[in-house]
């Protein structure tokens, strides 16, 4: 599990903007990310522990990768909707 920080997620989001992978929601906190050029498909999941955010990706990267960067945009929107819905 990799901890998400403001610095590493900003870099990942920036890379995702260039790479523009396809993000599909599997369920809340789980996403499938496909590289449109190579067709490579990876799964990203998010966890929150004690106020800290963590992410996992099935790709070989050992840091916060652009798959996570691509997913977090969709994740933030969904999490806000869930939050609003439960109020
Ligand atoms: Zn990845």
PDB file of C-alpha atoms and ligand atoms in Angstrom:
ATOM      1  CA  UNK A   1       0.000   0.000   0.000  1.00  0.00           C
ATOM      2  CA  UNK A   2       1.283   3.446  -0.924  1.00  0.00           C
ATOM      3  CA  UNK A   3       0.487   6.550   1.023  1.00  0.00           C
ATOM      4  CA  UNK A   4      -0.969   9.396  -1.005  1.00  0.00           C
ATOM      5  CA  UNK A   5       0.597  12.765  -0.330  1.00  0.00           C
ATOM      6  CA  UNK A   6      -0.170  16.127  -1.904  1.00  0.00           C
ATOM      7  CA  UNK A   7       3.178  16.007  -3.725  1.00  0.00           C
ATOM      8  CA  UNK A   8       3.071  12.495  -5.147  1.00  0.00           C
ATOM      9  CA  UNK A   9      -0.572  12.659  -6.222  1.00  0.00           C
ATOM     10  CA  UNK A  10      -0.041  15.967  -8.018  1.00  0.00           C
ATOM     11  CA  UNK A  11       2.743  14.390 -10.063  1.00  0.00           C
ATOM     12  CA  UNK A  12       0.598  11.349 -10.791  1.00  0.00           C
ATOM     13  CA  UNK A  13      -2.361  13.481 -11.880  1.00  0.00           C
ATOM     14  CA  UNK A  14      -0.079  15.485 -14.155  1.00  0.00           C
ATOM     15  CA  UNK A  15       1.227  12.305 -15.771  1.00  0.00           C
ATOM     16  CA  UNK A  16      -2.332  11.007 -16.149  1.00  0.00           C
ATOM     17  CA  UNK A  17      -3.276  14.233 -17.963  1.00  0.00           C
ATOM     18  CA  UNK A  18      -0.579  13.515 -20.553  1.00  0.00           C
ATOM     19  CA  UNK A  19      -1.207   9.763 -20.818  1.00  0.00           C
ATOM     20  CA  UNK A  20      -5.031  10.092 -20.658  1.00  0.00           C
ATOM     21  CA  UNK A  21      -5.826   6.493 -19.675  1.00  0.00           C
ATOM     22  CA  UNK A  22      -9.394   5.260 -19.593  1.00  0.00           C
ATOM     23  CA  UNK A  23     -10.871   4.946 -16.095  1.00  0.00           C
ATOM     24  CA  UNK A  24     -13.758   2.648 -15.330  1.00  0.00           C
ATOM     25  CA  UNK A  25     -15.470   2.479 -11.939  1.00  0.00           C
ATOM     26  CA  UNK A  26     -15.684  -1.128 -10.705  1.00  0.00           C
ATOM     27  CA  UNK A  27     -17.196  -0.229  -7.354  1.00  0.00           C
ATOM     28  CA  UNK A  28     -16.708   2.510  -4.782  1.00  0.00           C
ATOM     29  CA  UNK A  29     -12.932   2.840  -4.243  1.00  0.00           C
ATOM     30  CA  UNK A  30     -12.042   0.358  -7.001  1.00  0.00           C
ATOM     31  CA  UNK A  31     -11.154   1.378 -10.539  1.00  0.00           C
ATOM     32  CA  UNK A  32      -9.939  -0.236 -13.722  1.00  0.00           C
ATOM     33  CA  UNK A  33      -7.439   1.871 -15.650  1.00  0.00           C
ATOM     34  CA  UNK A  34      -6.616   1.094 -19.280  1.00  0.00           C
ATOM     35  CA  UNK A  35      -3.759   2.560 -21.260  1.00  0.00           C
ATOM     36  CA  UNK A  36      -5.345   3.426 -24.611  1.00  0.00           C
ATOM     37  CA  UNK A  37      -2.046   3.045 -26.484  1.00  0.00           C
ATOM     38  CA  UNK A  38      -0.815  -0.277 -25.119  1.00  0.00           C
ATOM     39  CA  UNK A  39      -4.132  -1.726 -23.957  1.00  0.00           C
ATOM     40  CA  UNK A  40      -2.552  -2.530 -20.581  1.00  0.00           C
ATOM     41  CA  UNK A  41      -5.168  -2.839 -17.895  1.00  0.00           C
ATOM     42  CA  UNK A  42      -4.581  -2.314 -14.171  1.00  0.00           C
ATOM     43  CA  UNK A  43      -6.717  -2.136 -11.097  1.00  0.00           C
ATOM     44  CA  UNK A  44      -6.499   0.688  -8.578  1.00  0.00           C
ATOM     45  CA  UNK A  45      -8.005   0.701  -5.108  1.00  0.00           C
ATOM     46  CA  UNK A  46      -8.156   3.352  -2.401  1.00  0.00           C
ATOM     47  CA  UNK A  47      -8.145   2.936   1.369  1.00  0.00           C
ATOM     48  CA  UNK A  48      -8.451   5.452   4.173  1.00  0.00           C
ATOM     49  CA  UNK A  49      -6.799   4.628   7.493  1.00  0.00           C
ATOM     50  CA  UNK A  50      -6.785   7.054  10.397  1.00  0.00           C
ATOM     51  CA  UNK A  51      -7.220  10.102   8.194  1.00  0.00           C
ATOM     52  CA  UNK A  52      -4.428   9.015   5.849  1.00  0.00           C
ATOM     53  CA  UNK A  53      -5.113   7.991   2.289  1.00  0.00           C
ATOM     54  CA  UNK A  54      -3.554   4.965   0.669  1.00  0.00           C
ATOM     55  CA  UNK A  55      -3.706   3.530  -2.812  1.00  0.00           C
ATOM     56  CA  UNK A  56      -2.844   0.257  -4.475  1.00  0.00           C
ATOM     57  CA  UNK A  57      -2.241  -0.425  -8.140  1.00  0.00           C
ATOM     58  CA  UNK A  58      -1.654  -3.783  -9.825  1.00  0.00           C
ATOM     59  CA  UNK A  59       0.994  -2.338 -12.185  1.00  0.00           C
ATOM     60  CA  UNK A  60       4.724  -2.930 -11.520  1.00  0.00           C
ATOM     61  CA  UNK A  61       5.353   0.646 -10.268  1.00  0.00           C
ATOM     62  CA  UNK A  62       6.432   0.930  -6.643  1.00  0.00           C
ATOM     63  CA  UNK A  63       5.279   4.522  -6.227  1.00  0.00           C
ATOM     64  CA  UNK A  64       2.079   6.468  -6.773  1.00  0.00           C
ATOM     65  CA  UNK A  65       1.629   5.904 -10.517  1.00  0.00           C
ATOM     66  CA  UNK A  66      -0.442   7.682 -13.132  1.00  0.00           C
ATOM     67  CA  UNK A  67      -3.115   4.968 -12.914  1.00  0.00           C
ATOM     68  CA  UNK A  68      -3.756   6.173  -9.372  1.00  0.00           C
ATOM     69  CA  UNK A  69      -3.552   9.764 -10.600  1.00  0.00           C
ATOM     70  CA  UNK A  70      -6.181   9.040 -13.250  1.00  0.00           C
ATOM     71  CA  UNK A  71      -8.485   7.251 -10.808  1.00  0.00           C
ATOM     72  CA  UNK A  72      -8.402   9.825  -8.054  1.00  0.00           C
ATOM     73  CA  UNK A  73     -10.326  12.384 -10.099  1.00  0.00           C
ATOM     74  CA  UNK A  74     -13.217   9.957 -10.462  1.00  0.00           C
ATOM     75  CA  UNK A  75     -12.782   8.885  -6.849  1.00  0.00           C
ATOM     76  CA  UNK A  76     -13.055  12.416  -5.424  1.00  0.00           C
ATOM     77  CA  UNK A  77     -16.262  13.052  -7.366  1.00  0.00           C
ATOM     78  CA  UNK A  78     -17.778   9.729  -6.219  1.00  0.00           C
ATOM     79  CA  UNK A  79     -16.715  10.193  -2.600  1.00  0.00           C
ATOM     80  CA  UNK A  80     -18.333  13.630  -2.538  1.00  0.00           C
ATOM     81  CA  UNK A  81     -21.540  12.231  -3.988  1.00  0.00           C
ATOM     82  CA  UNK A  82     -21.569   9.445  -1.385  1.00  0.00           C
ATOM     83  CA  UNK A  83     -20.903  11.941   1.362  1.00  0.00           C
ATOM     84  CA  UNK A  84     -23.730  14.182   0.195  1.00  0.00           C
ATOM     85  CA  UNK A  85     -26.055  11.191  -0.216  1.00  0.00           C
ATOM     86  CA  UNK A  86     -25.565   9.958   3.344  1.00  0.00           C
ATOM     87  CA  UNK A  87     -26.236  13.328   4.935  1.00  0.00           C
TER      88      UNK A  87
HETATM   89 ZN1  LIG B   1      -0.256   1.785 -11.737  1.00  0.00          ZN
END
